[in-house]
Tab-separated table of C-alpha atoms and ligand atoms in Angstrom:
chain	number	residue	atom	x	y	z
A	1	UNK	CA	217.437	-6.693	103.282
A	2	UNK	CA	221.208	-6.795	103.712
A	3	UNK	CA	222.085	-10.373	104.563
A	4	UNK	CA	225.397	-11.836	105.707
A	5	UNK	CA	225.820	-15.526	104.906
A	6	UNK	CA	228.511	-16.831	107.257
A	7	UNK	CA	229.790	-19.986	105.532
A	8	UNK	CA	227.866	-19.048	102.395
A	9	UNK	CA	230.449	-20.455	99.946
A	10	UNK	CA	229.587	-24.024	100.983
A	11	UNK	CA	227.142	-26.584	99.613
A	12	UNK	CA	223.953	-24.960	101.007
A	13	UNK	CA	225.175	-21.379	100.560
A	14	UNK	CA	225.851	-21.900	96.856
A	15	UNK	CA	222.137	-22.607	96.263
A	16	UNK	CA	220.808	-20.220	98.913
A	17	UNK	CA	222.745	-17.187	97.627
A	18	UNK	CA	221.082	-17.010	94.174
A	19	UNK	CA	217.665	-17.668	95.761
A	20	UNK	CA	218.077	-14.727	98.149
A	21	UNK	CA	219.209	-12.476	95.305
A	22	UNK	CA	216.219	-13.505	93.187
A	23	UNK	CA	214.013	-12.541	96.153
A	24	UNK	CA	215.535	-9.040	96.049
A	25	UNK	CA	217.972	-9.255	98.966
A	26	UNK	CA	221.561	-8.035	99.019
A	27	UNK	CA	223.932	-10.873	99.957
A	28	UNK	CA	227.447	-10.751	101.378
A	29	UNK	CA	229.225	-14.063	101.897
A	30	UNK	CA	231.898	-14.395	104.585
A	31	UNK	CA	233.813	-17.634	104.270
A	32	UNK	CA	237.305	-19.123	104.409
A	33	UNK	CA	236.373	-20.896	101.164
A	34	UNK	CA	237.659	-24.362	102.131
A	35	UNK	CA	235.952	-25.796	99.055
A	36	UNK	CA	236.529	-22.880	96.688
A	37	UNK	CA	233.949	-20.366	95.465
A	38	UNK	CA	231.086	-21.489	93.220
A	39	UNK	CA	228.868	-18.443	93.662
A	40	UNK	CA	227.261	-16.335	90.942
A	41	UNK	CA	229.270	-13.460	89.443
A	42	UNK	CA	229.070	-10.242	91.400
A	43	UNK	CA	228.438	-11.695	94.873
A	44	UNK	CA	230.480	-9.886	97.498
A	45	UNK	CA	232.743	-12.528	99.104
A	46	UNK	CA	234.759	-11.668	102.204
A	47	UNK	CA	237.457	-14.323	102.634
A	48	UNK	CA	237.951	-14.449	106.364
A	49	UNK	CA	237.858	-16.644	109.437
A	50	UNK	CA	234.498	-15.793	111.012
A	51	UNK	CA	236.192	-15.379	114.401
A	52	UNK	CA	237.928	-12.317	112.934
A	53	UNK	CA	234.599	-10.556	112.221
A	54	UNK	CA	233.233	-8.451	115.043
A	55	UNK	CA	230.329	-6.089	115.725
A	56	UNK	CA	231.916	-3.298	113.657
A	57	UNK	CA	231.872	-5.529	110.581
A	58	UNK	CA	228.346	-6.793	111.318
A	59	UNK	CA	226.814	-3.325	111.751
A	60	UNK	CA	224.302	-2.547	109.012
A	61	UNK	CA	223.253	-6.116	108.237
A	62	UNK	CA	219.569	-6.906	108.765
A	63	UNK	CA	220.141	-10.657	109.026
A	64	UNK	CA	223.085	-12.904	109.807
A	65	UNK	CA	222.715	-16.514	108.657
A	66	UNK	CA	225.169	-19.054	110.054
A	67	UNK	CA	225.845	-22.001	107.740
A	68	UNK	CA	229.516	-22.520	108.568
A	69	UNK	CA	231.496	-24.853	110.774
A	70	UNK	CA	232.306	-28.548	110.389
A	71	UNK	CA	229.348	-29.994	108.560
A	72	UNK	CA	229.451	-33.737	109.115
A	73	UNK	CA	230.362	-36.516	111.525
A	74	UNK	CA	233.633	-37.623	109.885
A	75	UNK	CA	235.069	-34.079	110.175
A	76	UNK	CA	233.875	-33.750	113.761
A	77	UNK	CA	235.351	-37.113	114.720
A	78	UNK	CA	238.635	-36.442	112.943
A	79	UNK	CA	239.274	-33.352	115.058
A	80	UNK	CA	236.832	-33.141	117.970
A	81	UNK	CA	238.660	-30.166	119.529
A	82	UNK	CA	238.363	-28.029	116.402
A	83	UNK	CA	234.788	-29.249	116.000
A	84	UNK	CA	233.717	-27.895	119.372
A	85	UNK	CA	235.384	-24.562	118.640
A	86	UNK	CA	233.868	-24.167	115.144
A	87	UNK	CA	230.403	-25.616	115.792
A	88	UNK	CA	229.674	-24.623	119.384
A	89	UNK	CA	231.755	-21.528	120.206
A	90	UNK	CA	231.658	-19.847	116.771
A	91	UNK	CA	227.863	-19.514	116.294
A	92	UNK	CA	227.493	-18.287	119.890
A	93	UNK	CA	230.252	-15.702	119.323
A	94	UNK	CA	228.732	-14.524	116.033
A	95	UNK	CA	225.203	-14.270	117.440
A	96	UNK	CA	226.520	-12.278	120.394
A	97	UNK	CA	228.432	-9.864	118.155
A	98	UNK	CA	225.447	-9.590	115.781
A	99	UNK	CA	223.139	-8.635	118.647
A	100	UNK	CA	225.645	-6.045	119.893
A	101	UNK	CA	225.815	-4.656	116.328
A	102	UNK	CA	222.035	-4.136	116.211
A	103	UNK	CA	221.322	-6.946	113.708
A	104	UNK	CA	217.625	-7.829	114.061
A	105	UNK	CA	217.762	-11.580	113.421
A	106	UNK	CA	220.247	-14.467	113.539
A	107	UNK	CA	219.372	-17.658	111.658
A	108	UNK	CA	221.343	-20.717	112.691
A	109	UNK	CA	221.795	-23.733	110.403
A	110	UNK	CA	221.239	-26.489	112.929
A	111	UNK	CA	220.792	-30.198	112.305
A	112	UNK	CA	218.366	-33.009	113.106
A	113	UNK	CA	221.560	-34.853	114.124
A	114	UNK	CA	220.922	-33.432	117.597
A	115	UNK	CA	218.217	-36.104	118.077
A	116	UNK	CA	220.859	-38.829	117.752
A	117	UNK	CA	219.454	-42.223	118.566
A	118	UNK	CA	215.738	-41.766	119.178
A	119	UNK	CA	214.638	-44.659	116.963
A	120	UNK	CA	211.000	-45.037	115.929
A	121	UNK	CA	209.731	-42.109	118.006
A	122	UNK	CA	208.762	-39.059	115.940
A	123	UNK	CA	210.595	-36.084	117.409
A	124	UNK	CA	209.038	-32.662	117.665
A	125	UNK	CA	211.345	-29.811	118.588
A	126	UNK	CA	210.462	-30.403	122.270
A	127	UNK	CA	211.625	-34.030	122.236
A	128	UNK	CA	214.718	-34.816	124.311
A	129	UNK	CA	217.954	-34.949	122.336
A	130	UNK	CA	220.257	-37.969	122.534
A	131	UNK	CA	223.460	-37.341	120.595
A	132	UNK	CA	226.541	-38.593	122.434
A	133	UNK	CA	228.903	-37.901	119.510
A	134	UNK	CA	230.929	-34.763	118.681
A	135	UNK	CA	228.948	-33.403	115.716
A	136	UNK	CA	225.538	-33.755	117.387
A	137	UNK	CA	226.732	-32.376	120.730
A	138	UNK	CA	228.381	-29.373	119.080
A	139	UNK	CA	225.365	-28.526	116.878
A	140	UNK	CA	223.211	-28.717	120.013
A	141	UNK	CA	225.611	-26.490	121.947
A	142	UNK	CA	225.776	-23.989	119.063
A	143	UNK	CA	221.999	-23.880	118.997
A	144	UNK	CA	221.789	-23.271	122.752
A	145	UNK	CA	224.388	-20.492	122.544
A	146	UNK	CA	222.408	-18.728	119.809
A	147	UNK	CA	218.851	-19.296	121.027
A	148	UNK	CA	219.249	-17.995	124.526
A	149	UNK	CA	220.259	-14.582	123.157
A	150	UNK	CA	216.778	-14.051	121.667
A	151	UNK	CA	214.953	-11.035	123.045
A	152	UNK	CA	212.372	-8.535	121.853
A	153	UNK	CA	214.749	-6.660	119.547
A	154	UNK	CA	216.798	-9.721	118.501
A	155	UNK	CA	215.118	-12.697	116.884
A	156	UNK	CA	216.916	-16.069	116.872
A	157	UNK	CA	215.783	-18.903	114.616
A	158	UNK	CA	217.382	-22.352	114.425
A	159	UNK	CA	216.564	-24.605	111.484
A	160	UNK	CA	217.222	-28.242	112.369
A	161	UNK	CA	217.770	-29.527	108.866
A	162	UNK	CA	217.403	-33.162	107.910
A	163	UNK	CA	220.173	-34.536	105.691
A	164	UNK	CA	220.300	-32.160	102.734
A	165	UNK	CA	220.694	-33.661	99.260
A	166	UNK	CA	220.641	-32.706	95.608
A	167	UNK	CA	222.637	-30.629	93.202
A	168	UNK	CA	224.681	-27.602	94.201
A	169	UNK	CA	227.342	-25.741	92.210
A	170	UNK	CA	229.556	-26.615	95.240
A	171	UNK	CA	228.832	-30.306	95.105
A	172	UNK	CA	229.136	-32.903	97.884
A	173	UNK	CA	228.956	-36.654	97.330
A	174	UNK	CA	229.252	-37.450	101.055
A	175	UNK	CA	225.519	-36.969	101.798
A	176	UNK	CA	223.302	-40.031	101.797
A	177	UNK	CA	221.219	-39.554	98.617
A	178	UNK	CA	224.149	-38.075	96.706
A	179	UNK	CA	226.414	-40.950	97.832
A	180	UNK	CA	223.894	-43.600	96.792
A	181	UNK	CA	223.374	-41.846	93.451
A	182	UNK	CA	227.125	-41.733	92.867
A	183	UNK	CA	227.712	-45.380	93.699
A	184	UNK	CA	224.744	-46.535	91.600
A	185	UNK	CA	226.127	-44.563	88.659
A	186	UNK	CA	229.782	-45.555	89.052
A	187	UNK	CA	229.674	-49.114	90.456
A	188	UNK	CA	226.112	-50.277	89.761
A	189	UNK	CA	225.735	-50.958	93.469
A	190	UNK	CA	224.145	-49.132	96.428
A	191	UNK	CA	225.596	-50.122	99.798
A	192	UNK	CA	223.338	-49.947	102.854
A	193	UNK	CA	224.913	-50.317	106.302
A	194	UNK	CA	221.676	-50.724	108.258
A	195	UNK	CA	218.422	-50.727	106.235
A	196	UNK	CA	216.187	-50.215	109.294
A	197	UNK	CA	217.447	-46.847	110.544
A	198	UNK	CA	215.465	-43.645	109.989
A	199	UNK	CA	216.691	-40.422	108.437
A	200	UNK	CA	214.838	-37.156	107.834
A	201	UNK	CA	215.701	-35.985	104.316
A	202	UNK	CA	215.509	-32.683	102.515
A	203	UNK	CA	216.215	-31.344	99.038
A	204	UNK	CA	218.763	-28.509	98.902
A	205	UNK	CA	216.249	-26.283	97.067
A	206	UNK	CA	213.826	-26.767	99.958
A	207	UNK	CA	216.359	-26.081	102.694
A	208	UNK	CA	217.186	-22.852	100.851
A	209	UNK	CA	213.465	-21.973	100.728
A	210	UNK	CA	213.244	-22.651	104.467
A	211	UNK	CA	216.131	-20.226	105.140
A	212	UNK	CA	214.343	-17.626	102.988
A	213	UNK	CA	211.147	-18.136	105.011
A	214	UNK	CA	213.121	-17.750	108.253
A	215	UNK	CA	214.796	-14.581	107.000
A	216	UNK	CA	211.504	-12.994	105.892
A	217	UNK	CA	209.267	-14.079	108.811
A	218	UNK	CA	207.843	-11.332	111.036
A	219	UNK	CA	210.488	-10.121	113.475
A	220	UNK	CA	208.428	-11.250	116.450
A	221	UNK	CA	209.178	-14.890	115.498
A	222	UNK	CA	211.993	-16.755	117.257
A	223	UNK	CA	212.362	-20.484	117.800
A	224	UNK	CA	213.687	-23.879	116.816
A	225	UNK	CA	212.208	-25.608	113.750
A	226	UNK	CA	212.655	-29.072	112.299
A	227	UNK	CA	212.842	-28.975	108.522
A	228	UNK	CA	212.592	-32.067	106.340
A	229	UNK	CA	210.605	-33.337	103.365
A	230	UNK	CA	209.935	-36.544	105.291
A	231	UNK	CA	211.542	-39.510	107.008
A	232	UNK	CA	212.634	-42.711	105.292
A	233	UNK	CA	214.346	-45.886	106.408
A	234	UNK	CA	217.734	-46.179	104.699
A	235	UNK	CA	216.711	-49.452	103.033
A	236	UNK	CA	213.588	-47.783	101.559
A	237	UNK	CA	215.701	-44.854	100.392
A	238	UNK	CA	218.080	-47.172	98.532
A	239	UNK	CA	215.104	-48.782	96.743
A	240	UNK	CA	213.654	-45.366	95.871
A	241	UNK	CA	216.971	-44.250	94.361
A	242	UNK	CA	217.377	-47.490	92.414
A	243	UNK	CA	213.814	-47.323	91.046
A	244	UNK	CA	214.002	-43.617	90.190
A	245	UNK	CA	217.242	-44.099	88.286
A	246	UNK	CA	215.693	-46.951	86.300
A	247	UNK	CA	212.661	-44.780	85.456
A	248	UNK	CA	215.032	-42.078	84.175
A	249	UNK	CA	216.873	-44.543	81.937
A	250	UNK	CA	219.823	-44.995	84.334
A	251	UNK	CA	221.461	-48.176	85.626
A	252	UNK	CA	219.556	-50.882	87.537
A	253	UNK	CA	221.693	-50.872	90.696
A	254	UNK	CA	222.047	-53.834	92.999
A	255	UNK	CA	221.421	-53.116	96.700
A	256	UNK	CA	224.061	-54.568	99.011
A	257	UNK	CA	223.044	-54.792	102.682
A	258	UNK	CA	225.822	-55.020	105.272
A	259	UNK	CA	223.779	-54.989	108.522
A	260	UNK	CA	226.291	-52.694	110.254
A	261	UNK	CA	224.764	-50.708	113.088
A	262	UNK	CA	224.661	-46.897	113.136
A	263	UNK	CA	224.713	-44.613	116.178
A	264	UNK	CA	222.209	-42.225	114.565
A	265	UNK	CA	218.586	-43.179	114.036
A	266	UNK	CA	215.972	-40.422	114.206
A	267	UNK	CA	212.780	-39.198	112.571
A	268	UNK	CA	211.176	-35.817	112.969
A	269	UNK	CA	207.856	-33.996	112.895
A	270	UNK	CA	207.743	-30.780	110.868
A	271	UNK	CA	204.353	-29.307	111.829
A	272	UNK	CA	205.836	-26.288	113.585
A	273	UNK	CA	207.643	-24.880	110.541
A	274	UNK	CA	204.498	-25.404	108.471
A	275	UNK	CA	202.322	-23.572	110.984
A	276	UNK	CA	204.666	-20.763	112.091
A	277	UNK	CA	206.820	-20.084	109.005
A	278	UNK	CA	204.204	-21.264	106.497
A	279	UNK	CA	206.820	-23.535	104.956
A	280	UNK	CA	206.064	-26.754	103.087
A	281	UNK	CA	208.675	-28.647	101.073
A	282	UNK	CA	208.236	-28.926	97.300
A	283	UNK	CA	210.716	-31.618	96.302
A	284	UNK	CA	210.508	-35.287	97.245
A	285	UNK	CA	213.563	-37.547	97.048
A	286	UNK	CA	212.642	-38.768	93.547
A	287	UNK	CA	212.831	-35.099	92.454
A	288	UNK	CA	216.205	-34.861	94.189
A	289	UNK	CA	217.512	-37.879	92.264
A	290	UNK	CA	216.149	-36.373	89.054
A	291	UNK	CA	218.131	-33.146	89.697
A	292	UNK	CA	221.323	-35.171	90.217
A	293	UNK	CA	220.615	-37.136	87.045
A	294	UNK	CA	220.081	-33.930	85.055
A	295	UNK	CA	223.452	-32.551	86.184
A	296	UNK	CA	225.339	-35.865	85.839
A	297	UNK	CA	227.497	-34.713	82.923
A	298	UNK	CA	228.896	-31.814	84.971
A	299	UNK	CA	230.410	-33.917	87.760
A	300	UNK	CA	233.367	-35.537	86.015
A	301	UNK	CA	235.168	-37.887	88.407
A	302	UNK	CA	232.715	-38.298	91.295
A	303	UNK	CA	235.570	-39.487	93.552
A	304	UNK	CA	237.272	-36.096	93.264
A	305	UNK	CA	238.705	-34.909	96.573
A	306	UNK	CA	236.681	-31.709	96.909
A	307	UNK	CA	233.368	-33.605	96.704
A	308	UNK	CA	234.194	-35.106	100.133
A	309	UNK	CA	234.478	-32.698	103.049
A	310	UNK	CA	236.666	-34.996	105.134
A	311	UNK	CA	239.317	-35.351	102.424
A	312	UNK	CA	239.710	-31.569	102.094
A	313	UNK	CA	239.478	-31.068	105.847
A	314	UNK	CA	242.306	-33.521	106.589
A	315	UNK	CA	244.567	-31.439	104.362
A	316	UNK	CA	243.468	-28.200	106.048
A	317	UNK	CA	244.252	-29.728	109.451
A	318	UNK	CA	247.732	-30.708	108.264
A	319	UNK	CA	248.434	-27.008	107.730
A	320	UNK	CA	247.261	-25.944	111.167
A	321	UNK	CA	250.011	-25.316	113.673
A	322	UNK	CA	248.574	-27.676	116.243
A	323	UNK	CA	249.276	-31.278	116.921
A	324	UNK	CA	246.498	-33.412	118.315
A	325	UNK	CA	245.577	-37.032	118.277
A	326	UNK	CA	243.276	-37.470	115.299
A	327	UNK	CA	241.046	-40.392	114.548
A	328	UNK	CA	240.963	-42.281	111.265
A	329	UNK	CA	237.464	-42.460	109.824
A	330	UNK	CA	235.130	-42.938	106.886
A	331	UNK	CA	234.071	-40.410	104.293
A	332	UNK	CA	230.313	-40.272	104.545
A	333	UNK	CA	227.499	-38.581	106.451
B	401	NAD	N1	224.479	-30.529	104.355
B	401	NAD	C1	223.682	-31.114	105.242
B	401	NAD	O1	223.128	-32.218	105.017
B	401	NAD	C2	223.343	-30.436	106.555
B	401	NAD	C3	222.354	-30.992	107.376
B	401	NAD	C4	222.069	-30.383	108.600
B	401	NAD	C5	222.770	-29.250	108.976
B	401	NAD	N2	223.737	-28.736	108.175
B	401	NAD	C6	224.460	-27.522	108.603
B	401	NAD	O2	224.242	-26.527	107.604
B	401	NAD	C7	225.415	-25.738	107.429
B	401	NAD	C8	225.835	-25.742	105.951
B	401	NAD	O3	226.145	-27.071	105.517
B	401	NAD	P1	226.910	-27.312	104.129
B	401	NAD	O4	226.596	-28.692	103.701
B	401	NAD	O5	226.670	-26.172	103.217
B	401	NAD	O6	228.443	-27.257	104.629
B	401	NAD	P2	229.790	-27.016	103.807
B	401	NAD	O7	230.832	-27.801	104.529
B	401	NAD	O8	229.594	-27.262	102.356
B	401	NAD	O9	230.063	-25.451	103.991
B	401	NAD	C9	230.553	-24.879	105.155
B	401	NAD	C10	231.278	-23.597	104.750
B	401	NAD	O10	231.677	-22.933	105.947
B	401	NAD	C11	232.982	-22.415	105.752
B	401	NAD	N3	233.586	-22.260	107.089
B	401	NAD	C12	233.618	-23.185	108.079
B	401	NAD	N4	234.190	-22.667	109.184
B	401	NAD	C13	234.531	-21.375	108.878
B	401	NAD	C14	235.144	-20.323	109.602
B	401	NAD	N5	235.562	-20.483	110.867
B	401	NAD	N6	235.300	-19.137	108.992
B	401	NAD	C15	234.905	-18.950	107.700
B	401	NAD	N7	234.304	-19.910	106.962
B	401	NAD	C16	234.126	-21.111	107.546
B	401	NAD	C17	233.694	-23.402	104.850
B	401	NAD	O11	234.762	-22.790	104.131
B	401	NAD	C18	232.539	-23.836	103.917
B	401	NAD	O12	232.502	-23.053	102.750
B	401	NAD	C19	226.466	-26.304	108.386
B	401	NAD	O13	226.451	-25.529	109.574
B	401	NAD	C20	225.966	-27.710	108.685
B	401	NAD	O14	226.369	-28.156	109.978
B	401	NAD	C21	224.031	-29.299	106.956
């Protein structure tokens, strides 16, 4: 198939692209390349703002996969106006143009962040969402804009990913497992704000496999799917990372608990993706830590600016010709 990865030069796209090529698909990446290009040689990269691509450009693609936009809470909170444009309006625009171009399927990279604060309940895709913060609202709006375009000749699939972690050639250290790994390695300490909150978690190799399953599923399939390896409390996750690092010969990190509350606390059920897309995850979080450990010599200074989306994004915003009130904020998802 001819596949367009919109936002494919990012963290997920840099692992998904080689997987799709290995599966025999032809990949074009369209991306503004905020974090550079870390894709394999020979991949066709169109450097463009996705708003500039219309139905004429999209004609001839079999699948459009949307993995662009602002990809965490700190970015969304720093510039809520841009967030709603990039995360809500942009996927709706692209899905509309793709359908007009005759593309058969649009796959949207959604997020379990839409569940927001649902606590101990286990959320299926039919559970109410509760996300009164810019990132969650915008991912929810983007999903709505895409999904309601589904019809017989246009399949729409939304993958609500848990927090994705693990090694990518375009690395991020602002995702929970990666952040804990980095701080254990560099400071010997893992900081936990609130040990009791739940997070669905997912290895980057598995999220890429889930996108492949969505791309290749029979064209009659449309729908919203949770995708995660499982759910862990943040305190349990910190212990798992500490213990895995010790078993690999790494440092014995100390866990520091701050008891600061979080506005996100959600856990999800993933039966639907197993039953409909025949997808089961392969990598647990110990495997994820192992992959980070194996690549540890490649990272250099793990505080480097481009490992943190918000640090790069603040600079991008400085160049935009708009002046808005922007919030200060932390670095991490
Ligand atoms: N990483 C996670 O844990 C996670 C979890 C759930 C959902 N998601 C979603 O999955 C997708 C991919 O996440 P990621 O971690 O790879 O993000 P990322 O920030 O690494 O990559 C996003 C890419 O999109 C590009 N981009 C953004 N807006 C653009 C525009 N208007 N035109 C052209 N290019 C544009 C950026 O240059 C970047 O390369 C995002 O939509 C994110 O919201 C990610």
